[in-house]
Amino acid sequence: MIESFKEIIHLFTDKSKSWGYKTAVFISIIGVVFLVDFCFNVSYNITLNNKISQLEKIQKLKIGYSNDTLKLKKIEQIENQVINKVHYTDYIKENLFESSNIKIVSKTVASSTKNQIKKASITKPSFSLFWMVITSNFLLIIILPFLIFMPLFPSTKITSEVLLGWFASLVFISGIICFITWISYQIPLVLNNPNYNYILNFIIHMAFIILIARMNKNKQN
């Protein structure tokens, strides 16, 4: 393990390697670490075990300070903070991997007649992950298949540097797609109809493409 870290440090301090190569290595490492962690729940299990350990200690503290109301209240606040901590994988799954187009939201409403509080289930339209990804990233989605099969092209000369750059590009574009999709989810539901959000995503994406194309044209001139 230590030797591996030494090799990585040597790679980034080696002046004979270009910044492009170092950037590709860095992106590739981040991509591999993320995939392994996300698929095998490495950090999730560590976080979960730490949370359970903390809650067990908190329960002992609650027993010890059961007669001290002020301290008990503070301990309960800490307990709620520990319980409500969300791991990044839970956040991603909750916000991006939502398969249903209809979400049932439990909402608390006040009765104006009896002055009582009751819960009502309200059906609220949700977003389709497929269309959110497509409409907010369609140019990148078009590029992605060509990039995936690039090593199979007859004109591509397969070398270690080419494969490294190819993998780093895949990680980079995939990261951009996820980030843009996450941003699109932050836009509120337009007129209670997800289709308007898809149209808005398309317009925003087109606007950025036109802006980038004009900036490149101005640089060339």
Tab-separated table of N, CA, C and O in Angstrom, residues 109-118:
chain	number	residue	atom	x	y	z
A	109	VAL	N	-51.466	18.914	6.636
A	109	VAL	CA	-52.335	20.046	6.351
A	109	VAL	C	-53.204	20.320	7.553
A	109	VAL	O	-53.562	19.424	8.306
A	110	ALA	N	-53.578	21.568	7.735
A	110	ALA	CA	-54.399	21.956	8.872
A	110	ALA	C	-55.851	22.055	8.448
A	110	ALA	O	-56.175	22.592	7.398
A	111	SER	N	-56.729	21.526	9.262
A	111	SER	CA	-58.158	21.607	8.995
A	111	SER	C	-58.674	22.966	9.449
A	111	SER	O	-58.477	23.376	10.588
A	112	SER	N	-59.340	23.687	8.566
A	112	SER	CA	-59.829	25.021	8.905
A	112	SER	C	-61.120	24.972	9.706
A	112	SER	O	-61.491	25.956	10.332
A	113	THR	N	-61.782	23.838	9.703
A	113	THR	CA	-63.075	23.764	10.387
A	113	THR	C	-62.934	23.280	11.824
A	113	THR	O	-63.483	23.857	12.749
A	114	LYS	N	-62.172	22.217	12.034
A	114	LYS	CA	-62.067	21.634	13.368
A	114	LYS	C	-60.768	22.034	14.082
A	114	LYS	O	-60.522	21.620	15.185
A	115	ASN	N	-59.927	22.828	13.387
A	115	ASN	CA	-58.671	23.293	13.971
A	115	ASN	C	-57.795	22.119	14.419
A	115	ASN	O	-57.152	22.151	15.462
A	116	GLN	N	-57.796	21.042	13.615
A	116	GLN	CA	-56.996	19.867	13.897
A	116	GLN	C	-56.007	19.659	12.763
A	116	GLN	O	-56.208	20.140	11.648
A	117	ILE	N	-54.970	18.933	13.080
A	117	ILE	CA	-53.945	18.661	12.075
A	117	ILE	C	-54.055	17.206	11.652
A	117	ILE	O	-54.127	16.317	12.482
A	118	LYS	N	-54.090	17.014	10.363
A	118	LYS	CA	-54.185	15.661	9.845
A	118	LYS	C	-53.252	15.512	8.652
A	118	LYS	O	-52.811	16.492	8.068
